[in-house]
PDB file of C-alpha atoms and ligand atoms in Angstrom:
ATOM      1  CA  MET A 160     -16.293 164.903 110.166  1.00 96.00           C
ATOM      2  CA  LEU A 161     -14.274 163.033 112.777  1.00 98.00           C
ATOM      3  CA  LEU A 162     -11.582 165.724 112.915  1.00 98.00           C
ATOM      4  CA  GLU A 163     -12.255 169.331 112.072  1.00 98.00           C
ATOM      5  CA  VAL A 164      -9.480 171.909 112.358  1.00 98.00           C
ATOM      6  CA  LYS A 165     -10.390 175.516 111.656  1.00 98.00           C
ATOM      7  CA  ASP A 166      -8.175 178.556 111.158  1.00 98.00           C
ATOM      8  CA  LEU A 167      -5.334 177.072 113.194  1.00 98.00           C
ATOM      9  CA  ASP A 168      -2.295 179.164 114.066  1.00 98.00           C
ATOM     10  CA  VAL A 169       0.751 177.815 115.897  1.00 98.00           C
ATOM     11  CA  ARG A 170       3.671 179.997 116.932  1.00 97.00           C
ATOM     12  CA  TYR A 171       7.171 179.398 118.194  1.00 96.00           C
ATOM     13  CA  ASP A 172       7.904 182.783 119.737  1.00 92.00           C
ATOM     14  CA  ARG A 173       7.621 185.151 116.798  1.00 91.00           C
ATOM     15  CA  LEU A 174       7.672 182.472 114.091  1.00 95.00           C
ATOM     16  CA  ARG A 175       4.211 181.566 112.776  1.00 95.00           C
ATOM     17  CA  ALA A 176       4.821 177.941 111.850  1.00 98.00           C
ATOM     18  CA  VAL A 177       1.159 177.216 111.007  1.00 98.00           C
ATOM     19  CA  LYS A 178      -1.051 179.979 109.633  1.00 98.00           C
ATOM     20  CA  GLY A 179      -4.826 179.803 109.421  1.00 98.00           C
ATOM     21  CA  VAL A 180      -4.965 176.142 108.419  1.00 98.00           C
ATOM     22  CA  ASP A 181      -8.284 174.343 107.892  1.00 98.00           C
ATOM     23  CA  ILE A 182      -8.190 170.569 107.604  1.00 98.00           C
ATOM     24  CA  SER A 183     -10.680 167.773 108.209  1.00 98.00           C
ATOM     25  CA  VAL A 184     -10.708 163.981 108.257  1.00 98.00           C
ATOM     26  CA  GLY A 185     -13.920 161.970 107.904  1.00 98.00           C
ATOM     27  CA  GLU A 186     -14.801 158.597 109.407  1.00 97.00           C
ATOM     28  CA  GLN A 187     -12.587 155.922 107.855  1.00 97.00           C
ATOM     29  CA  GLU A 188     -10.965 158.464 105.553  1.00 98.00           C
ATOM     30  CA  ILE A 189      -7.267 158.862 104.720  1.00 98.00           C
ATOM     31  CA  VAL A 190      -6.114 162.455 104.283  1.00 98.00           C
ATOM     32  CA  THR A 191      -2.521 163.412 103.532  1.00 98.00           C
ATOM     33  CA  VAL A 192      -0.572 166.578 104.348  1.00 98.00           C
ATOM     34  CA  LEU A 193       2.272 167.340 101.954  1.00 97.00           C
ATOM     35  CA  GLY A 194       4.918 170.028 101.880  1.00 95.00           C
ATOM     36  CA  ALA A 195       8.642 170.686 101.769  1.00 92.00           C
ATOM     37  CA  ASN A 196      10.965 170.641 104.780  1.00 92.00           C
ATOM     38  CA  GLY A 197       9.938 173.279 107.280  1.00 94.00           C
ATOM     39  CA  ALA A 198       6.451 173.739 105.795  1.00 95.00           C
ATOM     40  CA  GLY A 199       4.824 173.130 109.201  1.00 97.00           C
ATOM     41  CA  LYS A 200       3.572 169.557 108.804  1.00 97.00           C
ATOM     42  CA  THR A 201       4.934 168.240 112.107  1.00 97.00           C
ATOM     43  CA  THR A 202       3.814 171.379 113.924  1.00 98.00           C
ATOM     44  CA  LEU A 203       0.283 170.913 112.577  1.00 98.00           C
ATOM     45  CA  LEU A 204       0.117 167.313 113.844  1.00 98.00           C
ATOM     46  CA  ARG A 205       1.613 168.279 117.216  1.00 98.00           C
ATOM     47  CA  ALA A 206      -1.009 170.981 117.635  1.00 98.00           C
ATOM     48  CA  ILE A 207      -3.830 168.567 116.777  1.00 98.00           C
ATOM     49  CA  GLN A 208      -2.473 166.131 119.395  1.00 98.00           C
ATOM     50  CA  GLY A 209      -2.080 168.972 121.916  1.00 98.00           C
ATOM     51  CA  VAL A 210       1.710 168.732 122.289  1.00 97.00           C
ATOM     52  CA  VAL A 211       1.947 172.377 121.242  1.00 97.00           C
ATOM     53  CA  ARG A 212      -0.903 174.775 121.801  1.00 96.00           C
ATOM     54  CA  ALA A 213      -2.930 176.616 119.225  1.00 97.00           C
ATOM     55  CA  ALA A 214      -2.394 180.387 119.215  1.00 97.00           C
ATOM     56  CA  ARG A 215      -5.660 180.763 117.317  1.00 97.00           C
ATOM     57  CA  GLY A 216      -8.373 178.574 115.802  1.00 98.00           C
ATOM     58  CA  SER A 217     -10.085 175.397 116.917  1.00 98.00           C
ATOM     59  CA  VAL A 218      -9.727 171.637 116.899  1.00 98.00           C
ATOM     60  CA  ARG A 219     -12.874 169.512 117.082  1.00 98.00           C
ATOM     61  CA  PHE A 220     -12.654 165.761 117.417  1.00 98.00           C
ATOM     62  CA  ALA A 221     -15.520 163.254 117.492  1.00 97.00           C
ATOM     63  CA  GLY A 222     -18.012 166.045 118.063  1.00 95.00           C
ATOM     64  CA  GLU A 223     -16.146 167.768 120.901  1.00 97.00           C
ATOM     65  CA  ASP A 224     -14.035 170.889 121.057  1.00 98.00           C
ATOM     66  CA  VAL A 225     -10.589 169.708 122.201  1.00 98.00           C
ATOM     67  CA  THR A 226      -8.679 172.917 121.410  1.00 98.00           C
ATOM     68  CA  THR A 227      -7.495 173.313 124.999  1.00 97.00           C
ATOM     69  CA  ALA A 228      -7.618 169.634 126.070  1.00 98.00           C
ATOM     70  CA  ASP A 229      -4.406 168.008 127.293  1.00 97.00           C
ATOM     71  CA  VAL A 230      -2.661 165.194 125.413  1.00 96.00           C
ATOM     72  CA  PRO A 231      -3.845 162.224 127.551  1.00 93.00           C
ATOM     73  CA  SER A 232      -7.477 163.261 127.257  1.00 95.00           C
ATOM     74  CA  ARG A 233      -7.148 163.562 123.470  1.00 97.00           C
ATOM     75  CA  VAL A 234      -5.548 160.096 123.394  1.00 95.00           C
ATOM     76  CA  ARG A 235      -8.424 158.711 125.476  1.00 93.00           C
ATOM     77  CA  LYS A 236     -10.915 160.168 122.993  1.00 96.00           C
ATOM     78  CA  GLY A 237      -9.148 158.230 120.214  1.00 97.00           C
ATOM     79  CA  LEU A 238      -6.732 160.749 118.724  1.00 98.00           C
ATOM     80  CA  VAL A 239      -3.149 159.490 118.546  1.00 97.00           C
ATOM     81  CA  LEU A 240       0.066 160.686 116.908  1.00 97.00           C
ATOM     82  CA  VAL A 241       2.892 158.413 115.775  1.00 96.00           C
ATOM     83  CA  PRO A 242       5.663 161.010 115.840  1.00 93.00           C
ATOM     84  CA  GLU A 243       8.373 161.746 113.335  1.00 85.00           C
ATOM     85  CA  GLY A 244      11.418 159.582 113.979  1.00 79.00           C
ATOM     86  CA  ARG A 245       9.257 156.965 115.743  1.00 75.00           C
ATOM     87  CA  GLN A 246      10.423 157.880 119.270  1.00 84.00           C
ATOM     88  CA  ILE A 247      10.397 154.406 120.677  1.00 90.00           C
ATOM     89  CA  PHE A 248      12.399 153.650 123.822  1.00 92.00           C
ATOM     90  CA  VAL A 249      15.379 151.689 122.514  1.00 92.00           C
ATOM     91  CA  SER A 250      16.610 150.569 125.931  1.00 93.00           C
ATOM     92  CA  LEU A 251      13.206 149.131 126.883  1.00 95.00           C
ATOM     93  CA  THR A 252      12.059 145.765 125.584  1.00 96.00           C
ATOM     94  CA  VAL A 253       9.716 145.493 122.637  1.00 97.00           C
ATOM     95  CA  HIS A 254       7.012 144.355 125.041  1.00 96.00           C
ATOM     96  CA  ASP A 255       7.462 147.268 127.443  1.00 94.00           C
ATOM     97  CA  ASN A 256       7.333 149.676 124.521  1.00 95.00           C
ATOM     98  CA  LEU A 257       3.938 148.227 123.608  1.00 94.00           C
ATOM     99  CA  LEU A 258       2.677 148.522 127.173  1.00 91.00           C
ATOM    100  CA  MET A 259       3.476 152.251 127.102  1.00 86.00           C
ATOM    101  CA  GLY A 260       0.881 152.609 124.351  1.00 79.00           C
ATOM    102  CA  ALA A 261      -1.751 151.321 126.738  1.00 81.00           C
ATOM    103  CA  TYR A 262      -1.153 153.822 129.530  1.00 75.00           C
ATOM    104  CA  THR A 263      -4.585 155.367 129.116  1.00 72.00           C
ATOM    105  CA  ARG A 264      -6.324 151.982 129.428  1.00 74.00           C
ATOM    106  CA  ARG A 265      -7.436 149.921 132.365  1.00 71.00           C
ATOM    107  CA  ASP A 266      -9.377 147.120 130.669  1.00 76.00           C
ATOM    108  CA  ALA A 267      -8.741 143.396 130.426  1.00 80.00           C
ATOM    109  CA  GLY A 268      -8.527 143.004 126.659  1.00 86.00           C
ATOM    110  CA  LEU A 269      -4.942 144.192 126.430  1.00 88.00           C
ATOM    111  CA  ALA A 270      -3.061 140.864 126.566  1.00 89.00           C
ATOM    112  CA  ALA A 271      -5.099 139.456 123.679  1.00 91.00           C
ATOM    113  CA  GLU A 272      -4.488 142.587 121.625  1.00 92.00           C
ATOM    114  CA  ILE A 273      -0.747 142.384 122.213  1.00 93.00           C
ATOM    115  CA  ASP A 274      -0.842 138.717 121.140  1.00 94.00           C
ATOM    116  CA  ALA A 275      -2.649 139.788 117.961  1.00 93.00           C
ATOM    117  CA  ILE A 276       0.119 142.321 117.289  1.00 95.00           C
ATOM    118  CA  TYR A 277       2.758 139.601 117.699  1.00 96.00           C
ATOM    119  CA  ASP A 278       0.789 137.434 115.245  1.00 95.00           C
ATOM    120  CA  ARG A 279       0.608 140.267 112.757  1.00 93.00           C
ATOM    121  CA  PHE A 280       4.306 141.159 113.159  1.00 94.00           C
ATOM    122  CA  PRO A 281       6.220 137.949 113.947  1.00 95.00           C
ATOM    123  CA  ASN A 282       9.496 139.897 113.944  1.00 94.00           C
ATOM    124  CA  LEU A 283       8.217 141.789 116.991  1.00 96.00           C
ATOM    125  CA  GLY A 284       6.898 138.650 118.695  1.00 96.00           C
ATOM    126  CA  GLN A 285      10.202 136.850 118.354  1.00 97.00           C
ATOM    127  CA  ARG A 286      11.969 139.841 119.943  1.00 97.00           C
ATOM    128  CA  ARG A 287       9.425 140.716 122.616  1.00 96.00           C
ATOM    129  CA  ASP A 288      11.926 140.443 125.492  1.00 97.00           C
ATOM    130  CA  MET A 289      14.819 142.098 123.661  1.00 97.00           C
ATOM    131  CA  PRO A 290      15.615 145.799 123.793  1.00 97.00           C
ATOM    132  CA  ALA A 291      13.965 147.668 120.945  1.00 96.00           C
ATOM    133  CA  SER A 292      17.449 148.746 119.798  1.00 95.00           C
ATOM    134  CA  VAL A 293      17.826 145.332 118.079  1.00 95.00           C
ATOM    135  CA  LEU A 294      14.984 146.162 115.674  1.00 94.00           C
ATOM    136  CA  SER A 295      15.582 147.466 112.151  1.00 92.00           C
ATOM    137  CA  GLY A 296      14.174 150.871 111.220  1.00 91.00           C
ATOM    138  CA  GLY A 297      11.189 149.234 109.550  1.00 91.00           C
ATOM    139  CA  GLU A 298      10.516 147.024 112.560  1.00 93.00           C
ATOM    140  CA  GLN A 299      10.768 150.051 114.853  1.00 94.00           C
ATOM    141  CA  GLN A 300       8.169 151.851 112.755  1.00 93.00           C
ATOM    142  CA  MET A 301       5.848 148.808 112.988  1.00 94.00           C
ATOM    143  CA  LEU A 302       6.409 148.873 116.771  1.00 95.00           C
ATOM    144  CA  ALA A 303       5.567 152.570 116.954  1.00 95.00           C
ATOM    145  CA  ILE A 304       2.333 152.014 115.018  1.00 96.00           C
ATOM    146  CA  SER A 305       1.459 148.933 117.086  1.00 95.00           C
ATOM    147  CA  ARG A 306       2.010 150.920 120.275  1.00 94.00           C
ATOM    148  CA  ALA A 307      -0.327 153.622 118.991  1.00 95.00           C
ATOM    149  CA  LEU A 308      -2.970 151.006 118.100  1.00 94.00           C
ATOM    150  CA  LEU A 309      -3.084 149.865 121.729  1.00 93.00           C
ATOM    151  CA  SER A 310      -4.589 153.209 122.698  1.00 91.00           C
ATOM    152  CA  LYS A 311      -7.581 152.158 120.532  1.00 91.00           C
ATOM    153  CA  PRO A 312      -7.515 155.194 118.247  1.00 96.00           C
ATOM    154  CA  LYS A 313     -10.283 156.382 115.971  1.00 98.00           C
ATOM    155  CA  LEU A 314      -7.820 158.638 114.155  1.00 98.00           C
ATOM    156  CA  MET A 315      -4.128 157.891 113.792  1.00 98.00           C
ATOM    157  CA  MET A 316      -1.791 160.661 112.699  1.00 98.00           C
ATOM    158  CA  LEU A 317       1.411 159.399 111.106  1.00 98.00           C
ATOM    159  CA  ASP A 318       4.372 161.751 110.710  1.00 97.00           C
ATOM    160  CA  GLU A 319       6.567 160.553 107.835  1.00 96.00           C
ATOM    161  CA  PRO A 320       6.203 156.833 108.570  1.00 95.00           C
ATOM    162  CA  SER A 321       8.183 155.775 105.497  1.00 94.00           C
ATOM    163  CA  LEU A 322      11.173 158.044 106.146  1.00 92.00           C
ATOM    164  CA  GLY A 323      14.480 156.182 106.030  1.00 90.00           C
ATOM    165  CA  LEU A 324      12.935 152.774 105.369  1.00 92.00           C
ATOM    166  CA  SER A 325      14.073 150.260 102.763  1.00 91.00           C
ATOM    167  CA  PRO A 326      11.862 150.028  99.653  1.00 91.00           C
ATOM    168  CA  LEU A 327      10.453 146.736 100.959  1.00 90.00           C
ATOM    169  CA  TYR A 328       9.422 148.347 104.244  1.00 90.00           C
ATOM    170  CA  VAL A 329       8.051 151.448 102.513  1.00 94.00           C
ATOM    171  CA  GLN A 330       5.697 149.148 100.614  1.00 94.00           C
ATOM    172  CA  ARG A 331       4.818 147.236 103.799  1.00 92.00           C
ATOM    173  CA  MET A 332       4.132 150.522 105.566  1.00 94.00           C
ATOM    174  CA  PHE A 333       1.678 151.683 102.917  1.00 96.00           C
ATOM    175  CA  ASP A 334       0.081 148.204 102.838  1.00 95.00           C
ATOM    176  CA  LEU A 335      -0.366 148.440 106.615  1.00 95.00           C
ATOM    177  CA  ILE A 336      -1.919 151.909 106.356  1.00 97.00           C
ATOM    178  CA  GLY A 337      -4.402 150.543 103.805  1.00 96.00           C
ATOM    179  CA  ALA A 338      -5.212 147.515 105.961  1.00 96.00           C
ATOM    180  CA  LEU A 339      -5.752 149.581 109.124  1.00 96.00           C
ATOM    181  CA  ASN A 340      -8.009 151.925 107.180  1.00 97.00           C
ATOM    182  CA  ARG A 341     -10.089 149.031 105.826  1.00 97.00           C
ATOM    183  CA  ASP A 342     -10.491 147.878 109.432  1.00 95.00           C
ATOM    184  CA  GLY A 343     -12.109 151.241 110.200  1.00 96.00           C
ATOM    185  CA  LEU A 344      -9.266 153.546 111.246  1.00 98.00           C
ATOM    186  CA  SER A 345      -9.183 157.145 110.005  1.00 98.00           C
ATOM    187  CA  ILE A 346      -5.712 158.375 109.092  1.00 98.00           C
ATOM    188  CA  LEU A 347      -3.996 161.743 108.774  1.00 98.00           C
ATOM    189  CA  LEU A 348      -0.750 161.055 106.956  1.00 98.00           C
ATOM    190  CA  VAL A 349       2.257 163.355 106.620  1.00 98.00           C
ATOM    191  CA  GLU A 350       4.616 162.103 103.949  1.00 94.00           C
ATOM    192  CA  GLN A 351       7.603 163.099 101.850  1.00 88.00           C
ATOM    193  CA  ASN A 352       6.779 160.179  99.550  1.00 91.00           C
ATOM    194  CA  THR A 353       4.284 162.325  97.679  1.00 93.00           C
ATOM    195  CA  SER A 354       3.276 159.861  94.989  1.00 93.00           C
ATOM    196  CA  MET A 355       2.527 156.994  97.373  1.00 94.00           C
ATOM    197  CA  ALA A 356       0.728 159.306  99.786  1.00 96.00           C
ATOM    198  CA  LEU A 357      -1.479 160.690  97.014  1.00 96.00           C
ATOM    199  CA  ALA A 358      -2.202 157.170  95.768  1.00 96.00           C
ATOM    200  CA  THR A 359      -3.272 156.140  99.297  1.00 97.00           C
ATOM    201  CA  ALA A 360      -5.238 159.168 100.474  1.00 98.00           C
ATOM    202  CA  ALA A 361      -8.671 160.342  99.337  1.00 98.00           C
ATOM    203  CA  ARG A 362      -7.829 164.010  99.907  1.00 98.00           C
ATOM    204  CA  ALA A 363      -4.653 166.039 100.260  1.00 98.00           C
ATOM    205  CA  THR A 364      -3.554 169.389 101.634  1.00 98.00           C
ATOM    206  CA  LEU A 365      -0.332 171.086 100.562  1.00 97.00           C
ATOM    207  CA  LEU A 366       1.431 173.326 103.083  1.00 96.00           C
ATOM    208  CA  GLU A 367       3.859 176.048 102.089  1.00 95.00           C
ATOM    209  CA  LEU A 368       5.550 178.070 104.854  1.00 95.00           C
ATOM    210  CA  GLY A 369       2.713 177.224 107.239  1.00 97.00           C
ATOM    211  CA  THR A 370      -0.147 178.034 104.876  1.00 97.00           C
ATOM    212  CA  ALA A 371      -2.455 175.530 103.169  1.00 97.00           C
ATOM    213  CA  VAL A 372      -2.033 176.628  99.547  1.00 96.00           C
ATOM    214  CA  LEU A 373      -3.841 173.727  97.920  1.00 96.00           C
ATOM    215  CA  ALA A 374      -6.439 171.238  99.153  1.00 97.00           C
ATOM    216  CA  GLY A 375      -8.750 168.807  97.444  1.00 97.00           C
ATOM    217  CA  PRO A 376      -9.196 165.281  96.152  1.00 98.00           C
ATOM    218  CA  SER A 377      -5.808 163.557  95.794  1.00 97.00           C
ATOM    219  CA  GLY A 378      -6.168 163.249  92.023  1.00 96.00           C
ATOM    220  CA  GLU A 379      -6.592 167.013  91.647  1.00 96.00           C
ATOM    221  CA  VAL A 380      -3.696 167.805  93.947  1.00 95.00           C
ATOM    222  CA  ALA A 381      -1.503 165.291  92.097  1.00 94.00           C
ATOM    223  CA  ALA A 382      -2.234 167.059  88.813  1.00 93.00           C
ATOM    224  CA  SER A 383      -1.493 170.543  90.123  1.00 92.00           C
ATOM    225  CA  GLU A 384       1.626 172.462  89.109  1.00 89.00           C
ATOM    226  CA  ARG A 385       1.584 173.983  92.567  1.00 89.00           C
ATOM    227  CA  LEU A 386       2.626 170.616  93.966  1.00 89.00           C
ATOM    228  CA  THR A 387       5.892 170.439  92.025  1.00 84.00           C
ATOM    229  CA  SER A 388       6.673 174.113  92.535  1.00 84.00           C
ATOM    230  CA  ALA A 389       6.221 173.744  96.311  1.00 79.00           C
ATOM    231  CA  TYR A 390       9.071 171.267  96.448  1.00 78.00           C
ATOM    232  CA  LEU A 391      11.248 173.008  93.867  1.00 68.00           C
ATOM    233  CA  GLY A 392      10.826 176.363  95.578  1.00 59.00           C
ATOM    234  CA  ALA A 393      12.077 174.989  98.849  1.00 52.00           C
ATOM    235  CA  ARG A 394      15.401 173.850  97.434  1.00 47.00           C
TER     236      ARG A 394
HETATM  237  N1  ATP B 296      10.411 173.560 118.686  1.00 62.76           N
HETATM  238  C1  ATP B 296      10.576 174.541 117.765  1.00 62.76           C
HETATM  239  N2  ATP B 296      10.985 175.771 118.132  1.00 62.76           N
HETATM  240  C2  ATP B 296      11.133 176.753 117.214  1.00 62.76           C
HETATM  241  N3  ATP B 296      10.892 176.606 115.904  1.00 62.76           N
HETATM  242  C3  ATP B 296      10.470 175.404 115.478  1.00 62.76           C
HETATM  243  C4  ATP B 296      10.301 174.302 116.386  1.00 62.76           C
HETATM  244  N4  ATP B 296       9.872 173.223 115.673  1.00 62.76           N
HETATM  245  C5  ATP B 296       9.793 173.627 114.394  1.00 62.76           C
HETATM  246  N5  ATP B 296      10.148 174.922 114.270  1.00 62.76           N
HETATM  247  C6  ATP B 296      10.135 175.727 113.018  1.00 62.76           C
HETATM  248  O1  ATP B 296       8.786 175.729 112.554  1.00 62.76           O
HETATM  249  C7  ATP B 296       8.742 175.586 111.131  1.00 62.76           C
HETATM  250  C8  ATP B 296       7.932 174.346 110.791  1.00 62.76           C
HETATM  251  O2  ATP B 296       8.624 173.188 111.245  1.00 62.76           O
HETATM  252  P1  ATP B 296       8.012 171.723 111.141  1.00 62.76           P
HETATM  253  O3  ATP B 296       8.940 170.830 111.857  1.00 62.76           O
HETATM  254  O4  ATP B 296       6.608 171.770 111.578  1.00 62.76           O
HETATM  255  O5  ATP B 296       8.058 171.483 109.564  1.00 62.76           O
HETATM  256  P2  ATP B 296       7.886 170.116 108.756  1.00 62.76           P
HETATM  257  O6  ATP B 296       7.008 170.452 107.599  1.00 62.76           O
HETATM  258  O7  ATP B 296       7.469 169.018 109.646  1.00 62.76           O
HETATM  259  O8  ATP B 296       9.369 169.873 108.193  1.00 62.76           O
HETATM  260  P3  ATP B 296      10.157 168.480 107.898  1.00 62.76           P
HETATM  261  O9  ATP B 296       9.697 168.051 106.532  1.00 62.76           O
HETATM  262  O10 ATP B 296      11.590 168.897 107.887  1.00 62.76           O
HETATM  263  O11 ATP B 296       9.816 167.505 108.973  1.00 62.76           O
HETATM  264  C9  ATP B 296      10.188 175.526 110.669  1.00 62.76           C
HETATM  265  O12 ATP B 296      10.569 176.820 110.289  1.00 62.76           O
HETATM  266  C10 ATP B 296      10.935 175.084 111.914  1.00 62.76           C
HETATM  267  O13 ATP B 296      12.257 175.585 111.888  1.00 62.76           O
HETATM  268 MG1   MG B 297       8.292 167.231 110.111  1.00 62.76          MG
END
């Protein structure tokens, strides 16, 4: 497995936001994490990236134990998080936002890769010298993913990439996830769009109040009553 998380606990003071979670992602696999608001999805991804520390358990990535590694070293190993809400720098230009994704790199291939991004997303290329605030929500999400790609990830973690996007951009987002995966990228996907996430991912884990209550092939998770009750129970 490329990513192997075992018995992970994350705490905010006395709140156990993630409790004993096991999750893995194989080479070129898409795995999705589902769950209602407050279930611990973002906390799980932040702990895997090293933004918050694990109170217990282990995170292995590409054959190494990274449980106590800092964020830049995890990024250099190929583990990258595209955070909830995109977190791009709206006052910086599109181009400078992309360059921030390359902060762990010192090689010469960067300019060509940025050109390839502008070819793939002409809306970004046409606005390269404009502040990112001119971009639509969908374009900002494409920028956030492009920025993450420049760190040359093996595994990309996406936290609710379709949130707040128009139906057209939701479809484009899932098309992009499929295309990146076919190019070899492994993906850990947190989504509120349960049906599209389950249709995209090979396996799924359902979190409820920090605990993984259901995990398995996406088809089995999709058919489970536990899935509907998890969302109903939270309302
Ligand atoms: N920085 C923080 N400090 C204290 N508590 C936090 C913090 N971040 C999250 N929490 C709490 O941890 C729990 C899990 O939150 P988290 O954001 O991981 O859930 P989520 O599944 O991503 O929810 P959403 O679907 O709303 O994004 C919640 O009870 C939340 O209130
Ligand atoms: Mg969240």
